[in-house]
XYZ file of C-alpha atoms in Angstrom:
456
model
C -75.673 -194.436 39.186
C -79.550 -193.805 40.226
C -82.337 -196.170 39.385
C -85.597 -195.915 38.214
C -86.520 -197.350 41.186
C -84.587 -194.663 43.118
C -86.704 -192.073 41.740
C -89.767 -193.714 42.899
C -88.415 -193.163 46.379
C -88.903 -189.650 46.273
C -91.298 -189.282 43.288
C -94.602 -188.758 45.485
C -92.246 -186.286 47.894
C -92.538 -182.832 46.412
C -91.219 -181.227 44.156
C -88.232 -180.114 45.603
C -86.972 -183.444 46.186
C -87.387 -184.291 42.855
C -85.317 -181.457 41.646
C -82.525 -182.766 44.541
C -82.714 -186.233 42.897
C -82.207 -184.719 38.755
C -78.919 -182.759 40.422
C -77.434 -185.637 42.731
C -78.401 -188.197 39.310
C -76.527 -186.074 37.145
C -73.617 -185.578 39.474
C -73.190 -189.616 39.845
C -74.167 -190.097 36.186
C -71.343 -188.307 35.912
C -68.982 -190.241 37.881
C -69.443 -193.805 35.896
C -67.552 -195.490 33.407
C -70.296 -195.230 30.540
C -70.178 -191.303 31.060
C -66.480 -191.256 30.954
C -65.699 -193.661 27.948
C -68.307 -191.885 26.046
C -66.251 -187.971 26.972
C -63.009 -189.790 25.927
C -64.714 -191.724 22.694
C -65.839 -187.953 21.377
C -62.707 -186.659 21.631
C -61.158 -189.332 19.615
C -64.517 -189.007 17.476
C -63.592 -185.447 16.915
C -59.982 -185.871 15.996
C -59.175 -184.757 19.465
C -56.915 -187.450 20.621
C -56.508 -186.980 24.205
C -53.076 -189.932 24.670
C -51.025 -187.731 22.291
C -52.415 -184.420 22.735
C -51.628 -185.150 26.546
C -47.786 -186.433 25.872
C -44.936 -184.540 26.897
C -41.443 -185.485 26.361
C -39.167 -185.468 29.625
C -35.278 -185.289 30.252
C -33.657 -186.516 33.709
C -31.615 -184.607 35.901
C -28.043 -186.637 37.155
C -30.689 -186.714 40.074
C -33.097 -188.652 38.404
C -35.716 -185.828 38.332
C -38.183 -185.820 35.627
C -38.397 -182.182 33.672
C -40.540 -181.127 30.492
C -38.403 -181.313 27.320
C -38.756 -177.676 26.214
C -36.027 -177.744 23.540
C -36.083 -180.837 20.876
C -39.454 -181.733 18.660
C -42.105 -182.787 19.895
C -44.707 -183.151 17.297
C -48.146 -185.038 18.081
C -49.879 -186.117 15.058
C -53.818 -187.308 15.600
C -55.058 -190.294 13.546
C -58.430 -190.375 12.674
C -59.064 -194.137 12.555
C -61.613 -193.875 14.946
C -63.637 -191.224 13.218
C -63.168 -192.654 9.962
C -64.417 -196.416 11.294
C -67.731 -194.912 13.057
C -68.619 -192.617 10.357
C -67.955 -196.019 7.437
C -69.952 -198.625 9.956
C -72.855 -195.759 10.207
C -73.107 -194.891 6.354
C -71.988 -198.738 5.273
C -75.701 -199.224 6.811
C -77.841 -196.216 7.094
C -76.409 -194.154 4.174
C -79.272 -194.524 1.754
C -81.826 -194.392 4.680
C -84.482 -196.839 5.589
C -86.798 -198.363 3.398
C -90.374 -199.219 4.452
C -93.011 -201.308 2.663
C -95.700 -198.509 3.184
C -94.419 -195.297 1.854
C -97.105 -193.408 3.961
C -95.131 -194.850 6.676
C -92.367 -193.269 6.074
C -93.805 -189.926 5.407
C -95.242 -189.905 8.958
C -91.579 -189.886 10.351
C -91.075 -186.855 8.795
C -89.036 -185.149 5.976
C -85.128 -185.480 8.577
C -85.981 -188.638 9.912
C -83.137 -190.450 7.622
C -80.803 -187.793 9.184
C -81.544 -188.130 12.629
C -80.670 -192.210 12.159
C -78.080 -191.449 10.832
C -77.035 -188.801 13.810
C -78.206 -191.279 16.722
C -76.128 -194.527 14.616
C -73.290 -192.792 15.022
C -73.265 -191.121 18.542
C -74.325 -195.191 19.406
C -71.170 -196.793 18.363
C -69.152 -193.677 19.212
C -70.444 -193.714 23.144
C -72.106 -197.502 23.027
C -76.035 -196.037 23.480
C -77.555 -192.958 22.235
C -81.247 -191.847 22.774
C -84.068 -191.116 19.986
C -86.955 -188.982 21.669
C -89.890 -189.155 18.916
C -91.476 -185.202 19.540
C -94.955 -185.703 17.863
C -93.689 -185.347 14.462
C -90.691 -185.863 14.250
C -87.208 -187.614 16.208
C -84.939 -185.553 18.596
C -81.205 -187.182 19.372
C -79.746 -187.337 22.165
C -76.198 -188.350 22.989
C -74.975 -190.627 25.897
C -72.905 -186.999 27.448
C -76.597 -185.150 27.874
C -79.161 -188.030 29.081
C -79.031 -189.828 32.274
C -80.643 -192.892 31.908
C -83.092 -194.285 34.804
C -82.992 -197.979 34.068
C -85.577 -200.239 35.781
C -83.283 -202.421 37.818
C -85.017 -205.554 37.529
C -85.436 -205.561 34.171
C -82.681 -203.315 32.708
C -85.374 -201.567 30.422
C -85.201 -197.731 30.119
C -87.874 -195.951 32.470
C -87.652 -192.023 32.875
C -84.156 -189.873 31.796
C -83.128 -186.437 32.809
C -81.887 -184.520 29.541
C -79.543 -181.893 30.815
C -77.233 -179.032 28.735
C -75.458 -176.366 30.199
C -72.939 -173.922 27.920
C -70.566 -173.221 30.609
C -70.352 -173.520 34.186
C -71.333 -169.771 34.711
C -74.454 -170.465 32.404
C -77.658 -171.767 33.727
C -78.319 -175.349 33.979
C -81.079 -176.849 31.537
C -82.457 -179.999 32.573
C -86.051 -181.798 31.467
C -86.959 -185.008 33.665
C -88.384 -187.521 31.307
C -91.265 -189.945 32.536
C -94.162 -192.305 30.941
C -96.517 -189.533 31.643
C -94.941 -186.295 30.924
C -91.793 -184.318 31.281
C -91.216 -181.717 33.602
C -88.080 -179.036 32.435
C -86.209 -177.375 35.220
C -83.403 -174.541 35.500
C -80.812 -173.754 37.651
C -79.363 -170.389 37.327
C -75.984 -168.954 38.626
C -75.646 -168.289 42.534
C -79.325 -169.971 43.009
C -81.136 -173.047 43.304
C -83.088 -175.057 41.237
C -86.460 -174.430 40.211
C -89.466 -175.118 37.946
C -89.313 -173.349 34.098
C -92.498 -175.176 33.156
C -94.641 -177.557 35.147
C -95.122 -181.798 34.006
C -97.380 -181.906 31.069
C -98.390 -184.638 28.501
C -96.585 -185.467 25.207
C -99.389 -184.222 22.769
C -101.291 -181.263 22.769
C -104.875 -181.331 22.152
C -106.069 -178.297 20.504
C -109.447 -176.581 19.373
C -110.004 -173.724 17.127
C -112.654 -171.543 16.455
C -113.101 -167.961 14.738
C -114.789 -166.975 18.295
C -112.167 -168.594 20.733
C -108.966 -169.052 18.582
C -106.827 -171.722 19.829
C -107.514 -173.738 22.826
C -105.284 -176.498 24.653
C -107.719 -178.761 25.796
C -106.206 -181.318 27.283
C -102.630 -183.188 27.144
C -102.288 -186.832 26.161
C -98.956 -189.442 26.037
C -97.897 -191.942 23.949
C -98.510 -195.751 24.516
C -95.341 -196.156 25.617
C -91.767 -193.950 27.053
C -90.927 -191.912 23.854
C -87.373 -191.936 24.459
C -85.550 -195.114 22.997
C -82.353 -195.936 23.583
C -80.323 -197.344 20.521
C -77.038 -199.896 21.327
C -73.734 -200.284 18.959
C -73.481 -204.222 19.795
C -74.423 -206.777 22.024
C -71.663 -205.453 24.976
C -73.546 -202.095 25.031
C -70.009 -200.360 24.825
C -68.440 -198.099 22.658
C -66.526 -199.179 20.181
C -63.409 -197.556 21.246
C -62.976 -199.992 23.878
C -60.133 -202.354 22.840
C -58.857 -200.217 20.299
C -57.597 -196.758 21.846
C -54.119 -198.473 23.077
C -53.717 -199.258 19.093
C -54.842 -196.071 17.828
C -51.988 -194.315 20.775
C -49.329 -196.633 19.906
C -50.081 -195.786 16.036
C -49.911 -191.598 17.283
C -47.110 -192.465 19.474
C -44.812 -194.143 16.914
C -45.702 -191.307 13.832
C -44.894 -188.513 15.849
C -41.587 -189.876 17.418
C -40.886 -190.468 13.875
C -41.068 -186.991 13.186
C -39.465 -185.748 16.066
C -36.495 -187.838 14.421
C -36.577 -186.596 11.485
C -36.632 -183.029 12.404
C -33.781 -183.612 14.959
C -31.881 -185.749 12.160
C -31.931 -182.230 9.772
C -29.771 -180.449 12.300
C -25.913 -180.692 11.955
C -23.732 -181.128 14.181
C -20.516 -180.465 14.066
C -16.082 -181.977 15.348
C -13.049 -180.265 15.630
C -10.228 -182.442 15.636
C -7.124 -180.975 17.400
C -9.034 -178.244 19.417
C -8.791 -178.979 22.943
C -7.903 -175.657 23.567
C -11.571 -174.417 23.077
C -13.585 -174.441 26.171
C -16.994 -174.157 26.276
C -17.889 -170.205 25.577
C -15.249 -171.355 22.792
C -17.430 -173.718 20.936
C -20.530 -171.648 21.527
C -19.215 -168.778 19.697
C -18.436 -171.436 16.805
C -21.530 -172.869 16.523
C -23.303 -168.725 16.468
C -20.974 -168.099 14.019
C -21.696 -170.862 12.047
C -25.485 -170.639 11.815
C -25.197 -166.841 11.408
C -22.415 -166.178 9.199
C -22.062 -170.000 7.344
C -18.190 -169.867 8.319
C -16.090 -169.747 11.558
C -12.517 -169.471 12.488
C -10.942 -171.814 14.586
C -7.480 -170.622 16.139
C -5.968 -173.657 17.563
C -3.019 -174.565 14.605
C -3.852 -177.986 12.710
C -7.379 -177.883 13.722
C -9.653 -179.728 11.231
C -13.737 -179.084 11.371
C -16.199 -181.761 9.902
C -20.012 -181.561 10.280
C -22.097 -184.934 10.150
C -25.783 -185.339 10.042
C -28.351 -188.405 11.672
C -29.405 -191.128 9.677
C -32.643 -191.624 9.993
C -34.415 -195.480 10.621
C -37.172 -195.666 8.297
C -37.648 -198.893 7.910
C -38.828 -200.532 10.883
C -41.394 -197.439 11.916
C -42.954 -197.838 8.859
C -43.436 -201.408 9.115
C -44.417 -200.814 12.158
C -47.200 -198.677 11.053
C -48.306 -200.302 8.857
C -48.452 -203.115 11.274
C -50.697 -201.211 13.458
C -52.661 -200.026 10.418
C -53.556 -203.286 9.263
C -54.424 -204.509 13.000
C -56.471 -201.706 13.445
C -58.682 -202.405 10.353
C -58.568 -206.373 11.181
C -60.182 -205.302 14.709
C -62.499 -203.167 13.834
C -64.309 -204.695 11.286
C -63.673 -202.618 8.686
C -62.609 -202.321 4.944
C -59.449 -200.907 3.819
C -59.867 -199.730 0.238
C -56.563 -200.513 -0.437
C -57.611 -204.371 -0.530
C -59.483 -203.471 -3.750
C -56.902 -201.257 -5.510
C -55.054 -202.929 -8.651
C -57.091 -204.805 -11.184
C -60.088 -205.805 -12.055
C -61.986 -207.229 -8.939
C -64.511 -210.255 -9.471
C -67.498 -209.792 -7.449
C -66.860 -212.696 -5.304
C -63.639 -210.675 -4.672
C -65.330 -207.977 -3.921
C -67.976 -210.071 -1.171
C -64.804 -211.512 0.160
C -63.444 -208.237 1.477
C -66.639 -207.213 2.621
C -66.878 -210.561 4.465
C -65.808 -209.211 8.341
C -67.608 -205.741 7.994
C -70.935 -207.617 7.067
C -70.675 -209.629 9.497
C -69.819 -206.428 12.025
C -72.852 -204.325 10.747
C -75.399 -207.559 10.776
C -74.899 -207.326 14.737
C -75.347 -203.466 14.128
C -78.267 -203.797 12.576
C -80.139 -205.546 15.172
C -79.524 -202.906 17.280
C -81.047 -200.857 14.775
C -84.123 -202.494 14.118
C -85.146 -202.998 17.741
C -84.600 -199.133 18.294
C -87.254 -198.571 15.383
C -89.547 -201.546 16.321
C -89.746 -199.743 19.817
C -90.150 -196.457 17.942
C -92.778 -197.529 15.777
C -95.245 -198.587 18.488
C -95.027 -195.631 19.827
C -95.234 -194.069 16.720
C -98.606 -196.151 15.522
C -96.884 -197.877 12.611
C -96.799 -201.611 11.605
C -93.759 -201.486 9.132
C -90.829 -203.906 8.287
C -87.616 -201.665 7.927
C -84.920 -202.777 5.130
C -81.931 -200.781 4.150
C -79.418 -200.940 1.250
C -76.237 -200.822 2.077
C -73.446 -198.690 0.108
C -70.648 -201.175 -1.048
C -68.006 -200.992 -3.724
C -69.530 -203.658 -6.553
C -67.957 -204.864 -9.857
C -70.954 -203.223 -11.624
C -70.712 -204.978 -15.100
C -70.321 -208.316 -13.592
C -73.441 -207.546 -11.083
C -75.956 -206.059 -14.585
C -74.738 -209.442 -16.404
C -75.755 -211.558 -13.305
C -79.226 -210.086 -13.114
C -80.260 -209.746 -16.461
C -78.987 -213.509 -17.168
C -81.537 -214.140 -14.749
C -84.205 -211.386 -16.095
C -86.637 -214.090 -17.647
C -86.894 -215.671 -13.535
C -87.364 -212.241 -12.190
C -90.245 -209.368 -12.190
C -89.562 -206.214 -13.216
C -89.193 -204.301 -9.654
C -86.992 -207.212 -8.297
C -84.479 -206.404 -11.642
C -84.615 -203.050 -11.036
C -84.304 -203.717 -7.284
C -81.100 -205.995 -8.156
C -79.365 -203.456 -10.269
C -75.940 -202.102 -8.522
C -76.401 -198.490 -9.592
C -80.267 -197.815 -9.019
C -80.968 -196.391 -5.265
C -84.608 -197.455 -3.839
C -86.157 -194.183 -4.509
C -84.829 -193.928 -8.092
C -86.647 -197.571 -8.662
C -90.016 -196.091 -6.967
C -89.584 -193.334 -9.223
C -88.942 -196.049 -12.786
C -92.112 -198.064 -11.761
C -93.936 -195.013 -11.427
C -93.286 -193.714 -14.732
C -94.060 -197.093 -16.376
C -97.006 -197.330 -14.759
C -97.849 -193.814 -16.001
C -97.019 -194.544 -19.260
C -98.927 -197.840 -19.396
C -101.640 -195.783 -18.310
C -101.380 -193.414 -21.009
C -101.367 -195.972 -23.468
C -104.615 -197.520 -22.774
C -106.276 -194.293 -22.895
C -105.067 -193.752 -26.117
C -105.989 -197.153 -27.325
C -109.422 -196.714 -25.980
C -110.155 -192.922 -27.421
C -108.940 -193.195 -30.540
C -108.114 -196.960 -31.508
C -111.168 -196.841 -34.023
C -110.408 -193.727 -35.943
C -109.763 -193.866 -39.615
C -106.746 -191.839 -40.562
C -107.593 -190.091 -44.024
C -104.654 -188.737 -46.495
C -105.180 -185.333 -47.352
C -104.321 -184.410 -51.097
């Protein structure tokens, strides 16, 4: 994998060596574990499980030669554990959005920012690192299969990045070489070789108008620091797949053999008693007959016919799976509903199941904040991000809790404490009160001293 100090190398060398090194980067980018796990995690992310979807049953030859099982079932059923525990870790955290102190703050990231978090949490802990570019404005995504990262190698901080897309391999190649002070986009088209679309620039445009001149660039200007963060998952940088695929296959594996079984178990089979007479052509003629006609005639005298059908073992695959189920949530972090189902849950209950997937989304959230503490410098805000997560509360027992402590409390933090207020729905309550308040004291004012006078 190439180095930010590789690039150096050939940085002040032309550019046509630059364009060699964003094709051989690619290429070995390419070739590394990170880029690999991440291709296999999106599959699995997409419901796209690549151990069953690969599996293919095999029979053995007296010979001992392996052949593809044409005939019997083979069903592969996908789970979608891994989908389902990305997308609950992602909105668990980031599902109402983040809350700053400064609302003008958060205007200046602009009307998708919550979105794009949202987006670039998810691709994180689906490929371990995923890349926010902040475009003047607003924040561009990218995910861990389209950037090649150019990591300083003594201090492992992100440098420069190549951004590459390409729809097909007969399709030109797209790819914009990231650096502190500008980006420079390139194109590589079918049967040719690469070449400039549009020369290094500056982040920002600098523009003057005028009725005489119109529009002007005047000059192009870059941020204080590289605009494209990368955001982690956890502390080993890795995608959370890692550990669990051989779960999440043995789970697959054991579902659809079950329902191989019980689609072979609902074919009958069939012994004649007192037959050996029939040869082969014999029997096959029975069995056609059978499945066409529903009866057959067997000529040897004294011969007696029975059919029989497979019992099926339920019990131990689905204890099995259920097994698996169970280890899977245990691993990941996460919460099983199910846990909560029957009865009225207390709230300490309730904080009990959510114990392990608090303490798997605290770690997440570091991650989080130092992707937007990096962001906001470049950005040109001093903020302190907080976010609400979306849990399952015991919402009488929650109201009773804060309002026995109402007398203690202001009236944002009660409103804040509620279970079933969002942030912006409490913004919007104080606002109104403090209209209203408002109102009042004009009234007071204009016509407190006004005799009222009953008309006869």
């Amino acid at each position: 994998m190439k180095t930010y100090q590789d690039f150096l190398e050939i940085a002040e060398k032309g550019e046509q060596a630059r364009m060699d090194f964003v094709i051989s980067a690619i290429d070995s980018y390419k070739a590394t574990d990170l880029y690999k796990t991440a291709l296999t995690a999106r599959e699995y992310d997409e419901h796209r499980n690549v151990t069953i979807m690969n599996y293919q049953k095999l029979l053995y030859t007296l010979s001992g030669q392996a052949i593809p099982d044409n005939y019997s079932a083979n069903y592969k059923l996908r789970s979608n554990f891994f989908s389902a525990f990305a997308t609950q870790e992602t909105q668990y955290l980031l599902g109402n959005g983040v809350t700053l102190k400064d609302a003008s703050h958060k205007e200046r990231l602009g009307p998708t920012f919550d979105n794009r978090l949202q987006d670039i949490g998810h691709d994180s802990i689906v490929a371990g690192v995923a890349y926010g570019f902040w475009n003047l404005d607003h924040l561009e995504t990218f995910t861990a299969l389209e950037f090649v990262p150019l990591l300083d190698e003594e201090t492992g901080a992100l440098r420069a990045g190549i951004r590459w897309w390409q729809v097909s391999s007969d399709k030109p190649l797209r790819a914009t070489l990231f650096e502190v002070d500008g980006f420079t986009q390139y194109i590589r088209r079918k049967g040719k070789q690469m070449e400039v679309l549009k020369p290094k620039r500056g982040y920002v445009a600098v523009v003057a108008s005028s009725v005489v001149d119109g529009t002007e660039i005047m000059e192009y200007r870059n941020y204080p620091g590289f605009p494209v963060i990368p955001m982690y998952a956890n502390r080993a940088k890795q995608s959370e797949l890692v550990g669990m695929r051989e779960k999440i296959d043995c789970y697959d594996l054991i579902s659809s053999g079950f329902a191989n079984t019980v689609d072979e178990a609902s074919i009958i089979y069939w012994t004649i008693s007192n037959a050996g007479g029939m040869d082969e052509i014999d029997m096959a003629k029975f069995k056609d007959s059978m499945r066409k006609l529903g009866v057959a005639m067997v000529d040897d005298e004294g011969a007696k016919v029975d059919a029989h059908t497979l019992t099926v073992p339920v019990d131990a695959r689905e204890s099995l799976l259920n097994r698996l189920s169970d280890d899977l949530y245990r691993d990941a972090q996460m919460l099983d509903v199910k846990s909560l189902q029957g009865g009225q849950k207390t709230a300490t209950e309730i904080r009990a199941a959510y114990q392990p997937m608090d303490n798997k989304v605290d770690q997440f959230e570091y991650c989080v904040r130092d992707f937007l503490h990096l962001l906001f410098e470049i950005v040109g805000i001093d903020d302190e991000p907080s976010f609400v997560r979306s849990k399952i509360v015991n919402q009488l027992e929650e109201t009773q809790m804060v309002l026995m402590a109402a007398a203690y409390l202001d009236d944002e933090t009660i409103l804040n404490k509620l279970p079933w207020l969002t942030p912006d729905e409490v913004e919007k309550i104080m606002q109104r009160r403090e209209n209203a308040d408002i109102s009042r004291e004009d009234f007071d004012d204009g016509g407190g001293n006004d005799e009222i006078q009953d008309q006869e």
